[in-house]
Amino acid sequence: MDYREAGVDVEAGRAFVQRIRSMVNSTARPEVLGGLGGFSGLFQLPAGYQEPVLVSGTDGVGTKLKLAHSLNCHDTVGIDLVAMCVNDVLTCGAEPLFFLDYLATGKLDSEQLAQVVSGITAGCRQAGCALLGGETAEMPGFYQPGEYDLAGFSVGIVEKRQILDGSQVQIGDVAIGLASHGVHSNGFSLVRKIVSDRGFDWSDRPPLLDGKSLGEVLLTPTQIYVKPILAALKQGLPIHGMAHITGGGLPENLPRCLPPGHAITIAPDSWSILPIFQWLAAEGNVSPSAMFNTFNMGIGFVVLVPPDRATETVQFFATQSITATAIGDVIPGNGELVGLPE
């Protein structure tokens, strides 16, 4: 016997690394030392920092991968993987520097996984970070044929005195919501249950979705907010706090950027709920409270700014092709969100 007979093709793995080399190189930053194929990735800290602090984050794509497997569409989930990590790192004011991925499958399908990596590299280019390395694990018998799992890891950098840790937030600050692209990468266990239990197919085209299929809309990748946010900070917009709206929606994520003694009042009618959320609520008979506690509901990221800079902030993000809306205000409290459906 040999490793190939056991289901692991070492030569195919080596060939796969060569296949993705040019994609990985397309994300390189000047600080990257060495190349692909070593035991570790080397990255030199950028010059100019007085007290550099490294910021790390890790995440996956969740059961959205089931949809990618079903539709045999694998490039967009790579963007999701990067987005879920770099948007988290961004919330303390850090610039993402590099990214690593872990990709596990039962049997290496070079074409399928090359699509995944193409999405990962596209996400890294959107975020301005380097794909420094990764791991592709072939584990026969562990995953169903054609299936794989993903995990991502990102490291960023911020000047110590510029870290956003909640202490800058003040009573009266305005919450500016940045529009999401849709469901992003959270809540797909509920999405899949609604579609399955109600007898729908991913190719169905509900009237609410303006001719697009469920699969097309739901595979829309997570918005990466890195470059617009970093541009806002560079321009001097006084951002006091930031939140990435992921699993648990606004109620779970927005309070994470507040200091003790603060809360936020939210006006849920201040932005338009995307059609896909309207469809999910109607077809799944999901209560408004459950919707807001599961999905981002059209707000993928929130920044807190002083009230006299709120209009300027909204206008700035419009120049970055991001719809921004004032959705609430910081008030005295104990970390709660006031105004959302109960």
XYZ file of N, CA and C in Angstrom, residues 6 19 95 239 254:
15
model
N -4.477 5.027 0.013
C -5.254 5.404 1.193
C -6.137 6.614 0.939
N -0.296 25.511 -9.075
C -1.394 26.117 -9.827
C -1.840 27.442 -9.222
N -5.269 48.135 10.265
C -5.144 47.815 8.840
C -4.741 46.351 8.707
N -13.987 58.774 13.984
C -14.747 57.559 14.287
C -14.406 57.113 15.708
N -23.491 45.240 17.923
C -23.313 46.677 18.116
C -22.909 47.036 19.554
